[in-house]
Amino acid sequence: GYGVTGLSTDGTNLTLQWDSEDGVAYEIFCSPDQDDWSQKLSGTVTGTGTSTEHTFPNPAPAEKALSFRINQP
């Protein structure tokens, strides 16, 4: 996977930033327990240079913590 380099929230949405390659496709997954990575957050995100960010609704607002994984499909 690719390492997350930034995470921010406006209270409703999350924005993830990660090291990337221009034009490469990525998928974002989240897990509340780092065991079940089946929750895919969005469709494919295309890299925009050496750093890419993507904003999406918080997938689990009731959870106290979430982990994120970024993979190529």
PDB file of N, CA and C in Angstrom:
ATOM      1  N   GLY A   1       0.811  -1.186   0.000  1.00  0.00           N
ATOM      2  CA  GLY A   1       0.000   0.000   0.000  1.00  0.00           C
ATOM      3  C   GLY A   1       0.850   1.244   0.000  1.00  0.00           C
ATOM      4  N   TYR A   2       0.206   2.368  -0.026  1.00  0.00           N
ATOM      5  CA  TYR A   2       0.852   3.670  -0.049  1.00  0.00           C
ATOM      6  C   TYR A   2       0.586   4.369   1.267  1.00  0.00           C
ATOM      7  N   GLY A   3       1.574   5.058   1.781  1.00  0.00           N
ATOM      8  CA  GLY A   3       1.435   5.699   3.076  1.00  0.00           C
ATOM      9  C   GLY A   3       0.641   6.986   3.021  1.00  0.00           C
ATOM     10  N   VAL A   4      -0.243   7.144   3.972  1.00  0.00           N
ATOM     11  CA  VAL A   4      -0.996   8.388   4.115  1.00  0.00           C
ATOM     12  C   VAL A   4      -0.063   9.442   4.686  1.00  0.00           C
ATOM     13  N   THR A   5      -0.005  10.597   4.035  1.00  0.00           N
ATOM     14  CA  THR A   5       0.864  11.683   4.494  1.00  0.00           C
ATOM     15  C   THR A   5       0.083  12.824   5.120  1.00  0.00           C
ATOM     16  N   GLY A   6      -1.253  12.780   4.997  1.00  0.00           N
ATOM     17  CA  GLY A   6      -2.065  13.823   5.605  1.00  0.00           C
ATOM     18  C   GLY A   6      -3.502  13.362   5.763  1.00  0.00           C
ATOM     19  N   LEU A   7      -4.147  13.839   6.810  1.00  0.00           N
ATOM     20  CA  LEU A   7      -5.551  13.540   7.073  1.00  0.00           C
ATOM     21  C   LEU A   7      -6.165  14.754   7.747  1.00  0.00           C
ATOM     22  N   SER A   8      -7.273  15.229   7.207  1.00  0.00           N
ATOM     23  CA  SER A   8      -7.973  16.353   7.825  1.00  0.00           C
ATOM     24  C   SER A   8      -9.474  16.106   7.716  1.00  0.00           C
ATOM     25  N   THR A   9     -10.224  16.853   8.528  1.00  0.00           N
ATOM     26  CA  THR A   9     -11.675  16.734   8.512  1.00  0.00           C
ATOM     27  C   THR A   9     -12.300  18.111   8.701  1.00  0.00           C
ATOM     28  N   ASP A  10     -13.483  18.273   8.120  1.00  0.00           N
ATOM     29  CA  ASP A  10     -14.260  19.488   8.358  1.00  0.00           C
ATOM     30  C   ASP A  10     -15.451  19.176   9.260  1.00  0.00           C
ATOM     31  N   GLY A  11     -15.423  17.982   9.881  1.00  0.00           N
ATOM     32  CA  GLY A  11     -16.511  17.545  10.749  1.00  0.00           C
ATOM     33  C   GLY A  11     -17.464  16.585  10.066  1.00  0.00           C
ATOM     34  N   THR A  12     -17.562  16.672   8.751  1.00  0.00           N
ATOM     35  CA  THR A  12     -18.434  15.789   7.980  1.00  0.00           C
ATOM     36  C   THR A  12     -17.633  14.951   7.000  1.00  0.00           C
ATOM     37  N   ASN A  13     -16.682  15.578   6.332  1.00  0.00           N
ATOM     38  CA  ASN A  13     -15.864  14.913   5.318  1.00  0.00           C
ATOM     39  C   ASN A  13     -14.436  14.728   5.810  1.00  0.00           C
ATOM     40  N   LEU A  14     -13.785  13.715   5.253  1.00  0.00           N
ATOM     41  CA  LEU A  14     -12.364  13.483   5.507  1.00  0.00           C
ATOM     42  C   LEU A  14     -11.599  13.744   4.221  1.00  0.00           C
ATOM     43  N   THR A  15     -10.391  14.259   4.354  1.00  0.00           N
ATOM     44  CA  THR A  15      -9.499  14.420   3.216  1.00  0.00           C
ATOM     45  C   THR A  15      -8.217  13.675   3.517  1.00  0.00           C
ATOM     46  N   LEU A  16      -7.881  12.707   2.667  1.00  0.00           N
ATOM     47  CA  LEU A  16      -6.638  11.947   2.776  1.00  0.00           C
ATOM     48  C   LEU A  16      -5.656  12.442   1.736  1.00  0.00           C
ATOM     49  N   GLN A  17      -4.394  12.483   2.107  1.00  0.00           N
ATOM     50  CA  GLN A  17      -3.321  12.832   1.172  1.00  0.00           C
ATOM     51  C   GLN A  17      -2.275  11.727   1.260  1.00  0.00           C
ATOM     52  N   TRP A  18      -1.707  11.331   0.100  1.00  0.00           N
ATOM     53  CA  TRP A  18      -0.705  10.275   0.088  1.00  0.00           C
ATOM     54  C   TRP A  18       0.291  10.497  -1.043  1.00  0.00           C
ATOM     55  N   ASP A  19       1.464   9.879  -0.887  1.00  0.00           N
ATOM     56  CA  ASP A  19       2.475   9.887  -1.942  1.00  0.00           C
ATOM     57  C   ASP A  19       1.933   9.081  -3.106  1.00  0.00           C
ATOM     58  N   SER A  20       2.095   9.599  -4.314  1.00  0.00           N
ATOM     59  CA  SER A  20       1.492   8.942  -5.473  1.00  0.00           C
ATOM     60  C   SER A  20       2.351   9.152  -6.712  1.00  0.00           C
ATOM     61  N   GLU A  21       1.866   8.573  -7.794  1.00  0.00           N
ATOM     62  CA  GLU A  21       2.473   8.765  -9.106  1.00  0.00           C
ATOM     63  C   GLU A  21       1.404   9.315 -10.038  1.00  0.00           C
ATOM     64  N   ASP A  22       1.777  10.264 -10.873  1.00  0.00           N
ATOM     65  CA  ASP A  22       0.842  10.909 -11.787  1.00  0.00           C
ATOM     66  C   ASP A  22       0.208   9.887 -12.724  1.00  0.00           C
ATOM     67  N   GLY A  23      -1.128   9.903 -12.822  1.00  0.00           N
ATOM     68  CA  GLY A  23      -1.852   9.047 -13.743  1.00  0.00           C
ATOM     69  C   GLY A  23      -2.098   7.630 -13.270  1.00  0.00           C
ATOM     70  N   VAL A  24      -1.576   7.254 -12.099  1.00  0.00           N
ATOM     71  CA  VAL A  24      -1.765   5.902 -11.572  1.00  0.00           C
ATOM     72  C   VAL A  24      -3.083   5.831 -10.796  1.00  0.00           C
ATOM     73  N   ALA A  25      -3.812   4.718 -10.933  1.00  0.00           N
ATOM     74  CA  ALA A  25      -5.093   4.533 -10.248  1.00  0.00           C
ATOM     75  C   ALA A  25      -4.869   4.005  -8.833  1.00  0.00           C
ATOM     76  N   TYR A  26      -5.659   4.507  -7.887  1.00  0.00           N
ATOM     77  CA  TYR A  26      -5.589   4.093  -6.480  1.00  0.00           C
ATOM     78  C   TYR A  26      -6.990   3.817  -5.962  1.00  0.00           C
ATOM     79  N   GLU A  27      -7.082   2.957  -4.944  1.00  0.00           N
ATOM     80  CA  GLU A  27      -8.316   2.700  -4.225  1.00  0.00           C
ATOM     81  C   GLU A  27      -8.058   2.926  -2.736  1.00  0.00           C
ATOM     82  N   ILE A  28      -9.058   3.453  -2.027  1.00  0.00           N
ATOM     83  CA  ILE A  28      -8.932   3.742  -0.600  1.00  0.00           C
ATOM     84  C   ILE A  28      -9.840   2.789   0.175  1.00  0.00           C
ATOM     85  N   PHE A  29      -9.275   2.147   1.186  1.00  0.00           N
ATOM     86  CA  PHE A  29     -10.016   1.257   2.062  1.00  0.00           C
ATOM     87  C   PHE A  29      -9.878   1.754   3.503  1.00  0.00           C
ATOM     88  N   CYS A  30     -10.870   1.439   4.347  1.00  0.00           N
ATOM     89  CA  CYS A  30     -10.754   1.790   5.758  1.00  0.00           C
ATOM     90  C   CYS A  30     -11.106   0.594   6.626  1.00  0.00           C
ATOM     91  N   SER A  31     -10.627   0.655   7.876  1.00  0.00           N
ATOM     92  CA  SER A  31     -10.881  -0.411   8.832  1.00  0.00           C
ATOM     93  C   SER A  31     -10.937   0.183  10.238  1.00  0.00           C
ATOM     94  N   PRO A  32     -11.937  -0.217  11.039  1.00  0.00           N
ATOM     95  CA  PRO A  32     -11.976   0.236  12.425  1.00  0.00           C
ATOM     96  C   PRO A  32     -11.049  -0.578  13.330  1.00  0.00           C
ATOM     97  N   ASP A  33     -10.603  -1.753  12.849  1.00  0.00           N
ATOM     98  CA  ASP A  33      -9.823  -2.645  13.716  1.00  0.00           C
ATOM     99  C   ASP A  33      -8.512  -3.141  13.087  1.00  0.00           C
ATOM    100  N   GLN A  34      -8.188  -2.695  11.897  1.00  0.00           N
ATOM    101  CA  GLN A  34      -6.997  -3.095  11.141  1.00  0.00           C
ATOM    102  C   GLN A  34      -6.984  -4.588  10.795  1.00  0.00           C
ATOM    103  N   ASP A  35      -8.126  -5.253  10.908  1.00  0.00           N
ATOM    104  CA  ASP A  35      -8.241  -6.650  10.490  1.00  0.00           C
ATOM    105  C   ASP A  35      -9.124  -6.782   9.252  1.00  0.00           C
ATOM    106  N   ASP A  36     -10.245  -6.089   9.247  1.00  0.00           N
ATOM    107  CA  ASP A  36     -11.197  -6.164   8.144  1.00  0.00           C
ATOM    108  C   ASP A  36     -11.013  -4.942   7.238  1.00  0.00           C
ATOM    109  N   TRP A  37     -10.423  -5.153   6.066  1.00  0.00           N
ATOM    110  CA  TRP A  37     -10.152  -4.068   5.110  1.00  0.00           C
ATOM    111  C   TRP A  37     -11.119  -4.134   3.927  1.00  0.00           C
ATOM    112  N   SER A  38     -12.327  -4.662   4.127  1.00  0.00           N
ATOM    113  CA  SER A  38     -13.259  -4.857   3.022  1.00  0.00           C
ATOM    114  C   SER A  38     -14.007  -3.592   2.619  1.00  0.00           C
ATOM    115  N   GLN A  39     -13.972  -2.552   3.452  1.00  0.00           N
ATOM    116  CA  GLN A  39     -14.749  -1.351   3.144  1.00  0.00           C
ATOM    117  C   GLN A  39     -13.967  -0.429   2.213  1.00  0.00           C
ATOM    118  N   LYS A  40     -14.370  -0.439   0.939  1.00  0.00           N
ATOM    119  CA  LYS A  40     -13.776   0.452  -0.057  1.00  0.00           C
ATOM    120  C   LYS A  40     -14.527   1.774  -0.006  1.00  0.00           C
ATOM    121  N   LEU A  41     -13.793   2.882   0.077  1.00  0.00           N
ATOM    122  CA  LEU A  41     -14.428   4.168   0.309  1.00  0.00           C
ATOM    123  C   LEU A  41     -14.968   4.847  -0.928  1.00  0.00           C
ATOM    124  N   SER A  42     -14.374   4.614  -2.045  1.00  0.00           N
ATOM    125  CA  SER A  42     -14.813   5.327  -3.242  1.00  0.00           C
ATOM    126  C   SER A  42     -14.373   4.534  -4.454  1.00  0.00           C
ATOM    127  N   GLY A  43     -14.710   5.061  -5.608  1.00  0.00           N
ATOM    128  CA  GLY A  43     -14.211   4.452  -6.830  1.00  0.00           C
ATOM    129  C   GLY A  43     -12.714   4.679  -6.947  1.00  0.00           C
ATOM    130  N   THR A  44     -12.199   4.455  -8.099  1.00  0.00           N
ATOM    131  CA  THR A  44     -10.776   4.644  -8.339  1.00  0.00           C
ATOM    132  C   THR A  44     -10.438   6.127  -8.349  1.00  0.00           C
ATOM    133  N   VAL A  45      -9.329   6.471  -7.700  1.00  0.00           N
ATOM    134  CA  VAL A  45      -8.821   7.840  -7.670  1.00  0.00           C
ATOM    135  C   VAL A  45      -7.536   7.855  -8.496  1.00  0.00           C
ATOM    136  N   THR A  46      -7.417   8.808  -9.415  1.00  0.00           N
ATOM    137  CA  THR A  46      -6.230   8.893 -10.261  1.00  0.00           C
ATOM    138  C   THR A  46      -5.209   9.831  -9.642  1.00  0.00           C
ATOM    139  N   GLY A  47      -3.970   9.357  -9.550  1.00  0.00           N
ATOM    140  CA  GLY A  47      -2.892  10.155  -8.978  1.00  0.00           C
ATOM    141  C   GLY A  47      -2.658  11.447  -9.744  1.00  0.00           C
ATOM    142  N   THR A  48      -2.351  12.502  -8.998  1.00  0.00           N
ATOM    143  CA  THR A  48      -2.116  13.820  -9.592  1.00  0.00           C
ATOM    144  C   THR A  48      -0.720  14.307  -9.214  1.00  0.00           C
ATOM    145  N   GLY A  49       0.283  13.642  -9.722  1.00  0.00           N
ATOM    146  CA  GLY A  49       1.658  14.025  -9.412  1.00  0.00           C
ATOM    147  C   GLY A  49       2.203  13.200  -8.266  1.00  0.00           C
ATOM    148  N   THR A  50       3.166  13.764  -7.535  1.00  0.00           N
ATOM    149  CA  THR A  50       3.832  13.024  -6.464  1.00  0.00           C
ATOM    150  C   THR A  50       3.019  12.988  -5.178  1.00  0.00           C
ATOM    151  N   SER A  51       1.931  13.761  -5.130  1.00  0.00           N
ATOM    152  CA  SER A  51       1.052  13.764  -3.967  1.00  0.00           C
ATOM    153  C   SER A  51      -0.386  13.915  -4.458  1.00  0.00           C
ATOM    154  N   THR A  52      -1.272  13.083  -3.912  1.00  0.00           N
ATOM    155  CA  THR A  52      -2.684  13.115  -4.303  1.00  0.00           C
ATOM    156  C   THR A  52      -3.522  13.235  -3.047  1.00  0.00           C
ATOM    157  N   GLU A  53      -4.653  13.954  -3.160  1.00  0.00           N
ATOM    158  CA  GLU A  53      -5.589  13.995  -2.045  1.00  0.00           C
ATOM    159  C   GLU A  53      -6.989  13.713  -2.569  1.00  0.00           C
ATOM    160  N   HIS A  54      -7.804  13.154  -1.672  1.00  0.00           N
ATOM    161  CA  HIS A  54      -9.175  12.808  -2.025  1.00  0.00           C
ATOM    162  C   HIS A  54     -10.064  13.090  -0.817  1.00  0.00           C
ATOM    163  N   THR A  55     -11.203  13.748  -1.057  1.00  0.00           N
ATOM    164  CA  THR A  55     -12.156  14.088   0.003  1.00  0.00           C
ATOM    165  C   THR A  55     -13.406  13.233  -0.167  1.00  0.00           C
ATOM    166  N   PHE A  56     -13.918  12.718   0.949  1.00  0.00           N
ATOM    167  CA  PHE A  56     -15.080  11.831   0.924  1.00  0.00           C
ATOM    168  C   PHE A  56     -15.804  11.949   2.260  1.00  0.00           C
ATOM    169  N   PRO A  57     -17.108  11.586   2.312  1.00  0.00           N
ATOM    170  CA  PRO A  57     -17.844  11.610   3.577  1.00  0.00           C
ATOM    171  C   PRO A  57     -17.226  10.613   4.565  1.00  0.00           C
ATOM    172  N   ASN A  58     -17.226  10.986   5.836  1.00  0.00           N
ATOM    173  CA  ASN A  58     -16.710  10.087   6.873  1.00  0.00           C
ATOM    174  C   ASN A  58     -17.502   8.781   6.809  1.00  0.00           C
ATOM    175  N   PRO A  59     -16.836   7.645   6.546  1.00  0.00           N
ATOM    176  CA  PRO A  59     -17.559   6.386   6.363  1.00  0.00           C
ATOM    177  C   PRO A  59     -18.073   5.770   7.659  1.00  0.00           C
ATOM    178  N   ALA A  60     -17.556   6.211   8.797  1.00  0.00           N
ATOM    179  CA  ALA A  60     -17.969   5.623  10.080  1.00  0.00           C
ATOM    180  C   ALA A  60     -17.875   6.675  11.177  1.00  0.00           C
ATOM    181  N   PRO A  61     -18.769   7.661  11.170  1.00  0.00           N
ATOM    182  CA  PRO A  61     -18.668   8.752  12.141  1.00  0.00           C
ATOM    183  C   PRO A  61     -18.780   8.321  13.596  1.00  0.00           C
ATOM    184  N   ALA A  62     -19.380   7.161  13.863  1.00  0.00           N
ATOM    185  CA  ALA A  62     -19.513   6.690  15.243  1.00  0.00           C
ATOM    186  C   ALA A  62     -18.235   6.046  15.776  1.00  0.00           C
ATOM    187  N   GLU A  63     -17.324   5.673  14.884  1.00  0.00           N
ATOM    188  CA  GLU A  63     -16.074   5.038  15.310  1.00  0.00           C
ATOM    189  C   GLU A  63     -15.129   6.072  15.914  1.00  0.00           C
ATOM    190  N   LYS A  64     -14.422   5.668  16.973  1.00  0.00           N
ATOM    191  CA  LYS A  64     -13.444   6.568  17.606  1.00  0.00           C
ATOM    192  C   LYS A  64     -12.152   6.641  16.813  1.00  0.00           C
ATOM    193  N   ALA A  65     -11.855   5.581  16.044  1.00  0.00           N
ATOM    194  CA  ALA A  65     -10.628   5.552  15.250  1.00  0.00           C
ATOM    195  C   ALA A  65     -10.867   4.741  13.986  1.00  0.00           C
ATOM    196  N   LEU A  66     -10.232   5.157  12.905  1.00  0.00           N
ATOM    197  CA  LEU A  66     -10.254   4.425  11.643  1.00  0.00           C
ATOM    198  C   LEU A  66      -8.839   4.376  11.092  1.00  0.00           C
ATOM    199  N   SER A  67      -8.511   3.295  10.439  1.00  0.00           N
ATOM    200  CA  SER A  67      -7.246   3.186   9.732  1.00  0.00           C
ATOM    201  C   SER A  67      -7.551   3.174   8.246  1.00  0.00           C
ATOM    202  N   PHE A  68      -6.614   3.689   7.458  1.00  0.00           N
ATOM    203  CA  PHE A  68      -6.812   3.781   6.020  1.00  0.00           C
ATOM    204  C   PHE A  68      -5.681   3.071   5.293  1.00  0.00           C
ATOM    205  N   ARG A  69      -6.035   2.494   4.159  1.00  0.00           N
ATOM    206  CA  ARG A  69      -5.055   1.806   3.303  1.00  0.00           C
ATOM    207  C   ARG A  69      -5.308   2.260   1.867  1.00  0.00           C
ATOM    208  N   ILE A  70      -4.238   2.546   1.175  1.00  0.00           N
ATOM    209  CA  ILE A  70      -4.330   2.975  -0.210  1.00  0.00           C
ATOM    210  C   ILE A  70      -3.585   1.951  -1.067  1.00  0.00           C
ATOM    211  N   ASN A  71      -4.276   1.382  -2.037  1.00  0.00           N
ATOM    212  CA  ASN A  71      -3.720   0.342  -2.905  1.00  0.00           C
ATOM    213  C   ASN A  71      -3.948   0.681  -4.363  1.00  0.00           C
ATOM    214  N   GLN A  72      -3.195   0.045  -5.216  1.00  0.00           N
ATOM    215  CA  GLN A  72      -3.505   0.086  -6.641  1.00  0.00           C
ATOM    216  C   GLN A  72      -4.447  -1.073  -6.941  1.00  0.00           C
ATOM    217  N   PRO A  73      -5.458  -0.843  -7.786  1.00  0.00           N
ATOM    218  CA  PRO A  73      -6.407  -1.926  -8.099  1.00  0.00           C
ATOM    219  C   PRO A  73      -5.733  -3.065  -8.857  1.00  0.00           C
TER     220      PRO A  73
END
